[in-house]
């Protein structure tokens, strides 16, 4: 499936690639830093959390070539643990977020060990099955509050100094977390590990014959993806002071697939763009209930039939043509 | 020159602030936000109907004539606490909303109540059920208007046991709301001298109740209590009719049923169902007249008690705004508790210190198809529970606002 | 009264029978999915929405055209199958050269569109549809009261499942179909119109979903979301049975219905999860499924 994903060109272009990435990163950061002046900050924070979630998902799909249909379990589980840690154990926000991230990483190890052995559609199905089990666990377990979720999660003081009840302070902390996660993913992709991962995606048999233990690489990618998705979920729980079943439901797994597909699988900035697009759309269509579902479905269909490279994929291909021509 | 300018601007400021002191209504508009389910399980019993009810209240209050500018907006919380609280936050922070009304789904209502408290606005709950809203989660910014789990449990449980239904079997939705309803009803049944012969918990949104209904039949309890809501309730009723439960001599007690559920099921399947509501369109002349107006503007669909509650709450809210000349949430809610209520639907009533609106409740039974003489003619009233007995006594709720006194 | 694990045997048999009834729906639905995946390698996420359309079709046939249940059994699947043919020609056909997962995403998106559109039009309280005259009432079997309609469901789905299995595994048409998926070029060379076969097969699988919908209408509420959560369970059934195996889907469907029924007696809160636990275990031990071949 990643055959259609946007593929970076050979290393001869690596320098141009890196320049483009740097420039795009600067533009992105400038936009985010200035955003609260123009846009309702809570909305941007939501998009940032989902952007991180989508980037983590893209690490597995776009670069690892593995479609997980159960990624919501990491987002949601981390959210519950983080919310519980902040509310019941009284941990300060940074520790609560760490707790949530740790929980999803551990879950990622277990899920990964079970799922990695299979490929393609079987891999997707098994992640779906595991996510459903996590969903039902969250539904039944007393600490999650079932249908009501965990509410009134305190925001507290980040590192004992930054008062998160101030929306602007909270915004920049969330932006910092997003940036850290984003840069980490970038480093992972452009490291030797990332190269091997891409090789496995292209042709696993060949990679094995070259002596790589592909199972271990895939598992590592899975766990990293799970952990970073958890970071997004844990942060989101603190921002919205709520952890609920929505975040572990299978439709959330579908949403992150949509964000990544729309934004551009296998691109660096694609998932962020996709997340913003979908969250914005959700914002405007929220009053029209069913229209949001219909529009989501239409975007899926259009993307699969005619727009497989996604927004950033198409954009980068066009930029490439301009550079070459 | 500069001094004159300064003087002029100072004078202008004074004039403006004097004017402002008279109109303490934020933004010059009383903005009402109807937050409910517009697209799924509760859309029919609340949805657009609640928006219409709010608008009718504004019209009947005569806001335009009194010079109070109002605006009504609405949004769909999709039964998700996170969506609900995000909309509430945005409305209060960025759109100048002064009061949120309706909000079915207890989880969402609790979340919105917290946000409203933090922002010191007002929240009038009509759709949600949890009695915690006037109990341990009570707030000086929230009033729980139409009904709650205690009223349902007490009304239905008590009345049924007294009329001979003294052995029960519970079919409970396995989540917080279902458990609460089962717990409250069981307590009432036992206190009234009845017995609980068994209970079974089913997952939320179950399609098939046959095995649970089988267990209910085997227990031979006189009453099968449905501690569930929405699709689960209508599904259990539909399938109970298929398995001949009512024909076999057992009666179904719906613990949370609305007019729209009966309409969806049809009288053939729903006949004999017993439950409690706090308002029905056919109770008296003023209710009937109001219903006629409502149905005409609502595509022929009749109002539920939730719609009536929204109307009643918004009407009383506007009266309080007029009296206090402000739309500051905490102050208006305080005023609403001070003033007795009076409207064409619920008649005269009061709002207690814990935020609970009090009015009579009615035990109703669904008519047989042959007994129904017109559209939506579905209920016969079996008993009236007076206002002072219909709701949980304030002292027992554990509301911190009350305990402090 | 004898008891097994604290449950009277009478009640147990009742629950087993009920499990079999539910299993019939799982079997019918997973049959359609298995036909589509086994023969076409398409993962049809839209199956739940098509099941829902079948139920709605029955409702409309009754309320707008006055056609009763028996007509609906024949007409609704054809109508829903026809929509399936359109979907296949217009959209799915373009994806055959690509990774299977694109088919999954397309059908997922289509399911969202269909469900959203129906929900927008009809809300989600559900529409009433009565059990046909001839099948109301029931018999008292001693250990339980068995409604006639439910007995009919078991019989009808057994017939349909066995019939389909027979056609695909034992007739010439079925053989062509199986050959066409293994080696389309060669079969095409023999003069068989492969694309048309594929289209009709997809249409047939979808029609099966529609049929299940018609049969579900009298007992479950006809509402736009009736397929949404069912589809995930049916996927689990198909995966356990073996994604290409018709027999596997049918046997697993009935089997899982029975297991779910038993769980409802001993540990009802888990009745939704048990299928996924089994699926995870089967995928670990025997990834091709119980009856699948690899």
Short mmCIF file of N, CA and C in Angstrom, two decimals, chain A residues 8 27-28 31 58 103 137 163 170 191 197 231 249 271 275 279 316:
data_model
loop_
_atom_site.label_atom_id
_atom_site.label_comp_id
_atom_site.label_asym_id
_atom_site.label_seq_id
_atom_site.Cartn_x
_atom_site.Cartn_y
_atom_site.Cartn_z
N UNK A 8 10.50 9.56 -1.13
CA UNK A 8 11.61 10.52 -1.28
C UNK A 8 12.60 9.99 -2.31
N UNK A 27 8.31 27.50 8.59
CA UNK A 27 7.00 28.08 8.28
C UNK A 27 5.94 27.55 9.24
N UNK A 28 5.97 26.23 9.42
CA UNK A 28 4.98 25.60 10.31
C UNK A 28 5.07 26.17 11.72
N UNK A 31 3.76 29.71 12.01
CA UNK A 31 2.30 29.72 12.02
C UNK A 31 1.74 29.35 13.38
N UNK A 58 1.52 7.71 11.17
CA UNK A 58 2.19 7.73 9.87
C UNK A 58 3.56 7.06 9.94
N UNK A 103 2.18 4.08 29.76
CA UNK A 103 1.12 3.07 29.66
C UNK A 103 0.91 2.64 28.22
N UNK A 137 -12.53 -3.28 27.78
CA UNK A 137 -11.90 -3.16 29.09
C UNK A 137 -12.18 -1.78 29.67
N UNK A 163 1.59 27.81 35.06
CA UNK A 163 0.20 27.57 35.44
C UNK A 163 -0.64 27.22 34.22
N UNK A 170 -0.84 27.21 28.60
CA UNK A 170 -1.12 25.83 28.21
C UNK A 170 -0.82 25.62 26.73
N UNK A 191 17.11 8.34 10.32
CA UNK A 191 18.24 7.67 10.97
C UNK A 191 18.45 6.33 10.27
N UNK A 197 13.81 0.51 8.07
CA UNK A 197 12.35 0.39 8.09
C UNK A 197 11.78 0.58 6.68
N UNK A 231 1.55 9.80 23.84
CA UNK A 231 1.93 11.15 24.28
C UNK A 231 0.83 12.13 23.86
N UNK A 249 -12.71 4.22 20.84
CA UNK A 249 -13.66 3.60 19.93
C UNK A 249 -13.05 3.40 18.55
N UNK A 271 0.61 14.33 7.80
CA UNK A 271 -0.33 14.05 8.89
C UNK A 271 -0.78 15.30 9.63
N UNK A 275 -4.56 16.37 9.86
CA UNK A 275 -5.24 16.54 11.15
C UNK A 275 -5.93 17.88 11.22
N UNK A 279 -9.97 18.37 11.62
CA UNK A 279 -10.48 19.03 12.82
C UNK A 279 -11.24 20.30 12.45
N UNK A 316 4.22 18.15 -2.70
CA UNK A 316 5.65 17.88 -2.82
C UNK A 316 6.00 17.37 -4.21
#
